[in-house]
Short mmCIF file of C-alpha atoms in Angstrom, two decimals:
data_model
loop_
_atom_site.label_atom_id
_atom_site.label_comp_id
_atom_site.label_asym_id
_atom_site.label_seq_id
_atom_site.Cartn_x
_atom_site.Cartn_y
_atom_site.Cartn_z
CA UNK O 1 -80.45 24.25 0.69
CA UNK O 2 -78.29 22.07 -1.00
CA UNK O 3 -76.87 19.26 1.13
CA UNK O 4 -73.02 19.44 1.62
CA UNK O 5 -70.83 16.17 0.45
CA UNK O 6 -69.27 14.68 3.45
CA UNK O 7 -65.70 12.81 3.59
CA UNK O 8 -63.50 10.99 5.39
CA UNK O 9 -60.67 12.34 6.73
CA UNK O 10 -59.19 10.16 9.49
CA UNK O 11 -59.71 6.84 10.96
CA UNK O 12 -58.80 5.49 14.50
CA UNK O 13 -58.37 2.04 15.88
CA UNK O 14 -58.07 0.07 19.39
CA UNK O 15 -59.59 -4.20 18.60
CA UNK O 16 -58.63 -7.01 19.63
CA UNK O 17 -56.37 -7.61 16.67
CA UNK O 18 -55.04 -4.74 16.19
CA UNK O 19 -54.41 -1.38 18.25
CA UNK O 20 -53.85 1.18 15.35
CA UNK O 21 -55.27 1.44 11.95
CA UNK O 22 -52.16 -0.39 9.91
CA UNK O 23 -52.58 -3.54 12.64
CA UNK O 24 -56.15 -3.85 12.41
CA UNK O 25 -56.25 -3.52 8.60
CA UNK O 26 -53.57 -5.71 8.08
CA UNK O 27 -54.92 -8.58 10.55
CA UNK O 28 -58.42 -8.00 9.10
CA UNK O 29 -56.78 -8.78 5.79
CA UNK O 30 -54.60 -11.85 7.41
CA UNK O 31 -57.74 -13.59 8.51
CA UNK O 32 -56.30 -12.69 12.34
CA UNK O 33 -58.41 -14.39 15.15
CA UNK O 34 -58.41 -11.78 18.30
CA UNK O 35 -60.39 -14.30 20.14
CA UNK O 36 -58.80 -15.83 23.57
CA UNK O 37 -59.40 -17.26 27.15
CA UNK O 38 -60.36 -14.23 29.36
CA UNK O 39 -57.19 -12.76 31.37
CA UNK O 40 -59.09 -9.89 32.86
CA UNK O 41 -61.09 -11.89 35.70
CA UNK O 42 -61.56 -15.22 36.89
CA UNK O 43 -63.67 -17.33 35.01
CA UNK O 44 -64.03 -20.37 36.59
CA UNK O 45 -67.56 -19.93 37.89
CA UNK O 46 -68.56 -18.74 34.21
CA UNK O 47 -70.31 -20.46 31.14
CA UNK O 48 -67.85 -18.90 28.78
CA UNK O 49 -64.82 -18.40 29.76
CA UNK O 50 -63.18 -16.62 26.38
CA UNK O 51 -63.76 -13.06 24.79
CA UNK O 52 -61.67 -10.77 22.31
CA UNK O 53 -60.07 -8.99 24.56
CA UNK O 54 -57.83 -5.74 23.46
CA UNK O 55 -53.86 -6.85 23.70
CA UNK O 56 -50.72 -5.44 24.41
CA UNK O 57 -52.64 -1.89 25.12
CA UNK O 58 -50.86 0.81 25.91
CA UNK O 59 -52.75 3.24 27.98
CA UNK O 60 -49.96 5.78 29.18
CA UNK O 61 -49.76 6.69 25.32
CA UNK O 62 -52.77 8.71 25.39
CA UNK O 63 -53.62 9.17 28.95
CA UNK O 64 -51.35 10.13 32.09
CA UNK O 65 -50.88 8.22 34.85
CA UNK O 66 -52.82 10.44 37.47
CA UNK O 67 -55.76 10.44 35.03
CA UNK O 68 -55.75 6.38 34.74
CA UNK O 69 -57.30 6.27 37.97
CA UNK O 70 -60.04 7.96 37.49
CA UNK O 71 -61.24 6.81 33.68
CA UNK O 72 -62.09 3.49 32.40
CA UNK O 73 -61.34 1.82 29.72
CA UNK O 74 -64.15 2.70 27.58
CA UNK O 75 -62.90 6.18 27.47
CA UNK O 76 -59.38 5.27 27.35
CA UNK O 77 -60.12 3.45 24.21
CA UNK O 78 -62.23 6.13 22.84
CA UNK O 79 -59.52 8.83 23.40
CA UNK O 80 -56.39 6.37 21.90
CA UNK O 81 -58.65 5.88 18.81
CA UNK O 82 -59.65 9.47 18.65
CA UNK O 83 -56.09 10.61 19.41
CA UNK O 84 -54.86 8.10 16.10
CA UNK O 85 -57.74 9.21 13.92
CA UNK O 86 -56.83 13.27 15.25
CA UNK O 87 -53.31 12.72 14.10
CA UNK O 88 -54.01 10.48 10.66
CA UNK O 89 -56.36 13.47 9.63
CA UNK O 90 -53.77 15.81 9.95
CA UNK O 91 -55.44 18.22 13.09
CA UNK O 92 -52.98 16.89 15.64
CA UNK O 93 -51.69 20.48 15.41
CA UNK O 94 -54.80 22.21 16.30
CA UNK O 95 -55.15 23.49 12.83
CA UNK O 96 -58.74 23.85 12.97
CA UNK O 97 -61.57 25.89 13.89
CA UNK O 98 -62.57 24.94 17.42
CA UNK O 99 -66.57 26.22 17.02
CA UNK O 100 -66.87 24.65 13.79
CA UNK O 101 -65.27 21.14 15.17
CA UNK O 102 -67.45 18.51 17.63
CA UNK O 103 -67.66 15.26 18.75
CA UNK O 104 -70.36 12.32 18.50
CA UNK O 105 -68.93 9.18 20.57
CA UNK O 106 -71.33 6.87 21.50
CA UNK O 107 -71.22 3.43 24.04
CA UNK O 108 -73.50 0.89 24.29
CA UNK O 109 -72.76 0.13 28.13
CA UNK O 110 -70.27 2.47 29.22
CA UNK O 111 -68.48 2.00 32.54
CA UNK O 112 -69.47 -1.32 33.17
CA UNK O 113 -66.13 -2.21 35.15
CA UNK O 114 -66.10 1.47 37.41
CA UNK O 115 -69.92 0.12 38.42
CA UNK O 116 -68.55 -2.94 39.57
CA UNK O 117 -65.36 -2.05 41.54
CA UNK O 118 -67.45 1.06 42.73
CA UNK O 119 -70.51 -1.05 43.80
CA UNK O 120 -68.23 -3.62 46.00
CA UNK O 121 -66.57 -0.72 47.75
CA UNK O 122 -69.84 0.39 49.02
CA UNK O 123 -71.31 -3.59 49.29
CA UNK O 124 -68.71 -4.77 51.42
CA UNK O 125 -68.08 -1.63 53.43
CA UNK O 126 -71.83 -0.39 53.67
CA UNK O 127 -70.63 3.03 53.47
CA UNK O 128 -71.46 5.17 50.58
CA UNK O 129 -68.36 7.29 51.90
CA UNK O 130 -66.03 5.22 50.05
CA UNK O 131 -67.56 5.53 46.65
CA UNK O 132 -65.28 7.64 44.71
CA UNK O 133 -66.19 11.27 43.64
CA UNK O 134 -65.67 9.89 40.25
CA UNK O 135 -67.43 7.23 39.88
CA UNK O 136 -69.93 9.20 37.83
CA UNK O 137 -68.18 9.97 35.54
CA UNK O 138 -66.03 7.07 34.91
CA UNK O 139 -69.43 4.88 34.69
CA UNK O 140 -72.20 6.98 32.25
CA UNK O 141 -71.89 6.35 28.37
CA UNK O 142 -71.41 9.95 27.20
CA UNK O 143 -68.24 10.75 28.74
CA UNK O 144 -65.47 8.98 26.25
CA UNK O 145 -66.50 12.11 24.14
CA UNK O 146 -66.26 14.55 26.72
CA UNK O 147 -62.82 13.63 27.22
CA UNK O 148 -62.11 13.67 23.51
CA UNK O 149 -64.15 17.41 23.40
CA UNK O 150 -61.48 18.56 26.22
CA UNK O 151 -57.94 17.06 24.91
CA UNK O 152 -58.85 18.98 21.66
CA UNK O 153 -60.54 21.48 22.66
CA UNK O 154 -63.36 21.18 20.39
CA UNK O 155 -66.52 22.94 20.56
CA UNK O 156 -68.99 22.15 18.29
CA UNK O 157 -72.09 19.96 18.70
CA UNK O 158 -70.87 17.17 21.45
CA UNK O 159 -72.81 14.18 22.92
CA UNK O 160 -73.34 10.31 22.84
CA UNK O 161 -75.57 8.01 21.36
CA UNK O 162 -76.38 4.69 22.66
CA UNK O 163 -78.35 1.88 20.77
CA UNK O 164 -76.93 -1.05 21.51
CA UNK O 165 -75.21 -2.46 18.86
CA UNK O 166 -76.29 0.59 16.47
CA UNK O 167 -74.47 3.09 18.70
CA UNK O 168 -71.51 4.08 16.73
CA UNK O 169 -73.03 3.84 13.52
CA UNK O 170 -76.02 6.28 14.57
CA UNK O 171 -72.75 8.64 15.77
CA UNK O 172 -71.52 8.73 12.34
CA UNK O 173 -75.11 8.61 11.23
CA UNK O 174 -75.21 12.12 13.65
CA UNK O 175 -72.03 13.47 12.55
CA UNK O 176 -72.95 13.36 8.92
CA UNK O 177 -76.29 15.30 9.27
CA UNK O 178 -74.72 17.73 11.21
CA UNK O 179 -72.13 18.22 8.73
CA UNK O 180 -74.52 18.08 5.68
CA UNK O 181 -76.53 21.02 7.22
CA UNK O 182 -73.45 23.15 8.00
CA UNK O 183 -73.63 22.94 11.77
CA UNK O 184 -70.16 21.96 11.70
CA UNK O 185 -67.10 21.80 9.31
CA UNK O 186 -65.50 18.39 10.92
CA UNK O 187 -66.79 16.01 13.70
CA UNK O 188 -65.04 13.35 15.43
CA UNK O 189 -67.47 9.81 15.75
CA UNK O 190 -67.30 6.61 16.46
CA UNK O 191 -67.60 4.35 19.48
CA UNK O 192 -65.64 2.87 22.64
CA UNK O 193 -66.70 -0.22 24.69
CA UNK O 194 -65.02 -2.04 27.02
CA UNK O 195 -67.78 -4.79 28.76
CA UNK O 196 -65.48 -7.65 28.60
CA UNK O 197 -66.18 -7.46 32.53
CA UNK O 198 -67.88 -10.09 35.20
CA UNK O 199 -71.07 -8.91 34.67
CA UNK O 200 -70.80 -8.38 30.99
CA UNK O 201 -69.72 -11.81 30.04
CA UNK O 202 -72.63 -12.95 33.11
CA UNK O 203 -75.44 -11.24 31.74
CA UNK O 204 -74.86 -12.09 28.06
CA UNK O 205 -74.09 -15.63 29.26
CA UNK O 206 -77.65 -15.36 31.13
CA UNK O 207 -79.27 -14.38 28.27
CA UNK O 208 -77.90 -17.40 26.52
CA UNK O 209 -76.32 -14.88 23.66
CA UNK O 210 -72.96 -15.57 23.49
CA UNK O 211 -71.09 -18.80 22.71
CA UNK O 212 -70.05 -21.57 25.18
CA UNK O 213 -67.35 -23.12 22.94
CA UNK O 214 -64.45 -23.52 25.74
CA UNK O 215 -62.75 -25.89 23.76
CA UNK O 216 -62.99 -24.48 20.51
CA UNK O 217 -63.15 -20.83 21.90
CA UNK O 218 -60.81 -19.62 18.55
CA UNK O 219 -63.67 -20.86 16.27
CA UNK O 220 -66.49 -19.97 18.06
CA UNK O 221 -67.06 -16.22 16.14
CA UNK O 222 -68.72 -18.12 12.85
CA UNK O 223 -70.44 -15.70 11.48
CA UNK O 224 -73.35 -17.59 9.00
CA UNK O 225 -72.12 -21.11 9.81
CA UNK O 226 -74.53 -23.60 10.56
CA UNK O 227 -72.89 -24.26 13.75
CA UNK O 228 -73.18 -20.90 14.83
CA UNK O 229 -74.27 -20.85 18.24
CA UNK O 230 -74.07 -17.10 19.73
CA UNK O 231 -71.31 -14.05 19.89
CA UNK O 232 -68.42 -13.72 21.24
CA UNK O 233 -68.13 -10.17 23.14
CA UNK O 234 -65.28 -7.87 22.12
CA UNK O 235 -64.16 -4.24 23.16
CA UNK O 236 -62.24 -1.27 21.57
CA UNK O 237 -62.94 1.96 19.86
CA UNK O 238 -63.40 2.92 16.53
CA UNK O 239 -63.04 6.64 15.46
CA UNK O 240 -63.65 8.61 12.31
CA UNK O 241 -62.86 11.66 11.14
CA UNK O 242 -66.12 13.35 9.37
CA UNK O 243 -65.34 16.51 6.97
CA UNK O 244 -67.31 18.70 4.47
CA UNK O 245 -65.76 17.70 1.21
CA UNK O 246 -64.50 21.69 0.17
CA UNK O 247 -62.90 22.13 3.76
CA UNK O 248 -60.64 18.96 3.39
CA UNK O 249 -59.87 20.04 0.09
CA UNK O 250 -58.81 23.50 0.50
CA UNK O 251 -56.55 21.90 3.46
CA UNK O 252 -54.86 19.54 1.64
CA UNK O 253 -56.22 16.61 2.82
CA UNK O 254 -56.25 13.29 2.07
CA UNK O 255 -59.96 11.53 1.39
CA UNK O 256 -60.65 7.96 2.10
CA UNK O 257 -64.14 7.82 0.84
CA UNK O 258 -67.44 9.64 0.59
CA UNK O 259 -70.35 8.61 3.28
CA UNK O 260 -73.08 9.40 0.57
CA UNK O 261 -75.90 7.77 2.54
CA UNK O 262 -77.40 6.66 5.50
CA UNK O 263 -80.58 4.52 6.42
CA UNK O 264 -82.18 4.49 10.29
CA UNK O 265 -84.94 2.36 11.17
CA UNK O 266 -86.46 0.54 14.15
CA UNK O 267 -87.84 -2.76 13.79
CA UNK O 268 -90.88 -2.16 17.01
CA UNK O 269 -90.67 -6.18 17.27
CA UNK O 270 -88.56 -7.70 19.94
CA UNK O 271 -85.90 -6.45 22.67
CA UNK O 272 -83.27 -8.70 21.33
CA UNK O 273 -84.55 -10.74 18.58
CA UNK O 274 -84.93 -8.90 15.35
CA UNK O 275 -87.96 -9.38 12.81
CA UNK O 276 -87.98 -12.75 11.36
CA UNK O 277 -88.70 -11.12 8.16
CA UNK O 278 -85.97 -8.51 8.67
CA UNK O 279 -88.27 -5.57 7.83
CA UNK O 280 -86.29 -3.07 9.59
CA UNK O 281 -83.03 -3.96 8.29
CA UNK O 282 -84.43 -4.17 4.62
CA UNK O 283 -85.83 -0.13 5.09
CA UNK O 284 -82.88 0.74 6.65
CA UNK O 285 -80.53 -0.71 3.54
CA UNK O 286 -82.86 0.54 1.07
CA UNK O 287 -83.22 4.32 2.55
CA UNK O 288 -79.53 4.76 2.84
CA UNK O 289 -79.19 3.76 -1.22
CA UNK O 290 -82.47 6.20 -1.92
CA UNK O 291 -80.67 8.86 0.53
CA UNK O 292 -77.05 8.14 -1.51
CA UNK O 293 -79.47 8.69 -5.01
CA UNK O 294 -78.10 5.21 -6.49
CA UNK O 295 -79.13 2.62 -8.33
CA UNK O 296 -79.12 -0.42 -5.62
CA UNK O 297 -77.03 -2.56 -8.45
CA UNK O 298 -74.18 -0.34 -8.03
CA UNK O 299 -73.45 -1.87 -4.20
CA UNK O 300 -69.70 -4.09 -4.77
CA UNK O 301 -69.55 -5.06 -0.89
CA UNK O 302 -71.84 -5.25 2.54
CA UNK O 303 -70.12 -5.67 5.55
CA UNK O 304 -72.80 -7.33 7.41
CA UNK O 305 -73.52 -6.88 10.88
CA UNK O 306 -73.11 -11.00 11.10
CA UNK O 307 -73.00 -11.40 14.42
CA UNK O 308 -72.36 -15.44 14.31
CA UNK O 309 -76.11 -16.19 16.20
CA UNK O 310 -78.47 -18.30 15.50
CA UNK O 311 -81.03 -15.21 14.65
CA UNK O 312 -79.21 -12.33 12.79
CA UNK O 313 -77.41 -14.10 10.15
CA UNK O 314 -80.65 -15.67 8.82
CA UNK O 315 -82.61 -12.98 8.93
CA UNK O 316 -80.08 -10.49 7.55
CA UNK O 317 -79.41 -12.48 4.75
CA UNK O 318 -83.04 -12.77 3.93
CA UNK O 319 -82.68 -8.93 3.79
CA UNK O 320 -80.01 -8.70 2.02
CA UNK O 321 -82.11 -11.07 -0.58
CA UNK O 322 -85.16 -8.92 -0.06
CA UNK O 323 -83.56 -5.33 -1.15
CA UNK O 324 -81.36 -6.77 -4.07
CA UNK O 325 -83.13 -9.75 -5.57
CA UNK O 326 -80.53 -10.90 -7.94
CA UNK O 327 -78.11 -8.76 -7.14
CA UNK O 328 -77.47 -9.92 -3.86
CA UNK O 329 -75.90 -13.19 -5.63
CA UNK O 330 -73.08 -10.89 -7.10
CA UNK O 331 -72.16 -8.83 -3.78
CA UNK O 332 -69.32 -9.63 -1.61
CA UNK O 333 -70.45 -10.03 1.72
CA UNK O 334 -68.39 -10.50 5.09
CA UNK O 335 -68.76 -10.37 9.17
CA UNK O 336 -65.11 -9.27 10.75
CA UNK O 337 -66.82 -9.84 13.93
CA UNK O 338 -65.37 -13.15 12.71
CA UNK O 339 -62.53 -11.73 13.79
CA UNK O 340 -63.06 -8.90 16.54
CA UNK O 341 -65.96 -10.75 18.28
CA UNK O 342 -68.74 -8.26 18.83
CA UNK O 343 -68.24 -4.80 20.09
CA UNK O 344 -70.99 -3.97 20.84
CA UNK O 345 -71.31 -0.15 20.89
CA UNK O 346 -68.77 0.15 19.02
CA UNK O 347 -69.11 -2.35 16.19
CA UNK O 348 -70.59 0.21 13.90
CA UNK O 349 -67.26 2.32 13.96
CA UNK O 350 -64.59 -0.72 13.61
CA UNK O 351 -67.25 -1.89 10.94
CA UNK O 352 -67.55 1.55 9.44
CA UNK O 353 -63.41 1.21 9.19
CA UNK O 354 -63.19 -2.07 7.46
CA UNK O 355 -65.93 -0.73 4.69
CA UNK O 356 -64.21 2.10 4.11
CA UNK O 357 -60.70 0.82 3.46
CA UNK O 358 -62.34 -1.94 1.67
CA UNK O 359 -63.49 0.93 -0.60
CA UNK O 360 -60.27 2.94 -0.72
CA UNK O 361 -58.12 -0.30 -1.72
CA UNK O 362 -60.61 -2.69 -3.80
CA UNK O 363 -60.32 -5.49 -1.07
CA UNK O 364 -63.19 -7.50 1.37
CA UNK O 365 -61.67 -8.77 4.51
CA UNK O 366 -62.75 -12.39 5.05
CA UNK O 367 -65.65 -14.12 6.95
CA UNK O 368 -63.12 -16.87 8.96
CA UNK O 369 -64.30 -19.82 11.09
CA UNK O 370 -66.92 -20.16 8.24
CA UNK O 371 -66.78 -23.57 7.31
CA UNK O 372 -70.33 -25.02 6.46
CA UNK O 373 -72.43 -22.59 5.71
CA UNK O 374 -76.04 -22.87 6.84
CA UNK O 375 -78.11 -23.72 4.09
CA UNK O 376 -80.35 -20.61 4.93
CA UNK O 377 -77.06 -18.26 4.50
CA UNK O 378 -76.68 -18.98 0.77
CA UNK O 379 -74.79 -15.42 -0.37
CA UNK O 380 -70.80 -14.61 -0.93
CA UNK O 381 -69.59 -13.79 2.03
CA UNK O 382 -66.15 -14.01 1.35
CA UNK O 383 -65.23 -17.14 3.43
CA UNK O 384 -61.67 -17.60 4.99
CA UNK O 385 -59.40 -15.11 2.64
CA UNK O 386 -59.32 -11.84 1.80
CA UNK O 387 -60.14 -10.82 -1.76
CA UNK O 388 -59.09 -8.18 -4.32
CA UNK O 389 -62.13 -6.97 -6.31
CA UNK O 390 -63.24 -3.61 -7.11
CA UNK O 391 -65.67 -1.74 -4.42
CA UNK O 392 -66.96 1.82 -6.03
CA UNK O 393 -69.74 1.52 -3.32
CA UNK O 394 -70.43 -0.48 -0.03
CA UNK O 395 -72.56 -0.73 2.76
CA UNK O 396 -72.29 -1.32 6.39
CA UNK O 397 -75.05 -2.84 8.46
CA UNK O 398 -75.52 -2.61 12.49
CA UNK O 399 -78.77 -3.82 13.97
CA UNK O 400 -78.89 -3.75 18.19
CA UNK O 401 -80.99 -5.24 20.82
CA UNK O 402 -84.42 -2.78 21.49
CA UNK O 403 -84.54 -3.20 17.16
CA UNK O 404 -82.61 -0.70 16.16
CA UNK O 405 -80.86 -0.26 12.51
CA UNK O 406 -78.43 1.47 11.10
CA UNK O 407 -76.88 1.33 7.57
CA UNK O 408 -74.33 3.11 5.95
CA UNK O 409 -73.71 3.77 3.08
CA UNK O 410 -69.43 4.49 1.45
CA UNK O 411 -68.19 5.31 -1.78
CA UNK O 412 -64.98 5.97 -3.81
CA UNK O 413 -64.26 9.50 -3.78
CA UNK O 414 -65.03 11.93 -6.73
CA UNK O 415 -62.91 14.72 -7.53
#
């Protein structure tokens, strides 16, 4: 059987600097820092006391008032960015085949906020009585696409992924597959996370993971600096609109770019710290060029996973030297977590948003707060401004804790 081609269709939205497509495009492009003191709890008692929060949200947009209550903001997220990426694909009408439509929205966490407002009812009543009847499903990580599934009443293949930091990108990873296959004509994928919370922010802290820059909090997402010194957690949704290439054309639509490729791997090394020789992020770039049937000289642009640690930059620019030799001297290169602070479970699909508009209009979003870069971190990647250059191909790289990889792999679209 011959593999289908695979395009996409729509894209969705909800960061920290932006909470549609045109805002988060256009601040990636500005070099806009979504990075700020936390407003959401007090942090007084807390190492770090910033994150890159979403702004200026409006929830009641894409969810009523009732149903507030009794979702959290993961989903919300997911369905605002899956509502956008609906209507920008041109299926806000319900123009579609319901069977031959599904969803794959992944979270890394999930619910971490309903678990802690729901676990301090019950602690400091000691009555599981006043733990609300949905608790459940406000808190578990497959339930942002669920909700998606029911406001469009789509039903083809639907569930979630979760690998950490790989989530969203093994959702589009999903999507495509299914698609290629003919299991389904269209998916909706992508990610929503929103573990900006007390225990997030604890627990990373704990694991000494993110940065304690309180009084340089706006440049402490540096992203292959040599003063790098650990994350800074974000939270949003990214969505993407998956379609086999003949079904988007005989509808008229339009085509951001081809996802041609696709390379999984797990590193079976560390919980959180990847290989030092970044073997599983080397097969995973290097499968999704073999899977795309390129030459690996052809890659313009990788939007590295870049996560501003001490770990991960090194070692994924030593793959990134590893899979292209030579080459990798000529690629642009950038981190917009420079920008967005990590996402977590939903980096992949913000990520996978940034490549592909960096493929549709020839430009590389920036790597900001890079300002001496660490002598180990010796590639482009595209420090402080945005840049016009021509991107035929690109990659985007997500590696999560537990050693899992995902790349991806974009190109221009061929009539």
């Amino acid at each position: 059987m011959n593999n289908r081609r695979v395009v996409v269709t729509g894209l969705g939205a909800v960061t920290p600097i932006g909470n549609n497509l045109q805002e988060y495009w256009s601040g990636l492009l500005s070099g806009k820092n979504g990075v700020e003191l936390i407003t959401k709890f007090d942090t007084t008692n807390f190492d770090t006391k910033f994150a890159a929060e979403v702004k200026d949200f409006k929830p009641e947009l894409y969810v009523d008032f009732k149903n507030l209550k009794r979702i959290d903001n993961f989903s919300v997220y997911a369905l605002a960015s899956a509502t956008q990426a609906m209507e920008d694909a041109g299926f806000a009408s319900g123009s579609y085949d319901p069977d031959r439509f599904g969803v794959i929205f992944g979270s890394g966490i999930g619910g971490l906020k309903s678990l802690e407002n729901q676990f301090l009812i019950y602690y400091n009543d000691n009555s599981p009585k006043k733990i609300s009847p949905f608790f459940v499903t406000m808190m578990i990580a497959d339930i942002a696409g669920g909700h998606i599934s029911i406001k469009f009443g789509l039903k083809g293949p639907n569930y979630s992924t979760t690998s950490a930091c790989a989530t969203s990108s093994h959702a589009i990873a999903d999507a495509f597959m299914l698609i290629q296959r003919g299991t389904a004509d269209a998916m909706i994928c992508g990610g929503a996370e929103a573990a900006a919370t007390e225990l997030g922010i604890g627990g990373f802290g704990a694991m000494r993971a993110i940065s304690t820059w309180n009084d340089r909090f706006k440049e402490a997402s540096r992203p292959f600096d040599k003063d790098r010194n650990g994350f800074v957690l974000g939270e949003g949704s990214g969505a993407l609109i998956l379609e086999e290439y003949e079904h988007a054309v005989k509808r008229g639509a339009k085509i951001y770019a081809e996802i041609s490729g696709i390379g999984l791997t797990g590193d079976a090394f560390h919980m959180t710290a990847p290989d030092p020789e970044g073997d599983g992020a080397v097969r995973a770039m290097k499968e999704c060029i073999r899977d795309a049937g390129i030459d690996l000289n052809k890659i313009d642009y990788i939007n590295a996973h870049g996560t501003s640690t001490p770990l991960n930059d090194k070692t994924e620019t030593k793959a990134i030297k590893t899979v292209f030799g030579k080459h990798a001297y000529e690629l642009a290169i950038s981190s917009v977590k420079s920008m967005t602070g990590h996402l977590l479970g939903a980096a992949g699909a913000i990520e996978a948003v940034a490549t592909i508009l960096a493929v549709k209009n020839d430009i590389i979003p920036p790597t900001i707060n890079l300002d001496t870069p660490d002598p180990e971190c010796d590639l482009f990647y595209t420090p402080k401004v945005a840049i016009k250059r021509k991107v035929d191909y690109a990659i985007s790289n997500t590696f999560g804790f537990g050693g899992h990889n995902a790349s991806l792999l974009f190109k221009k679209i061929e009539v």
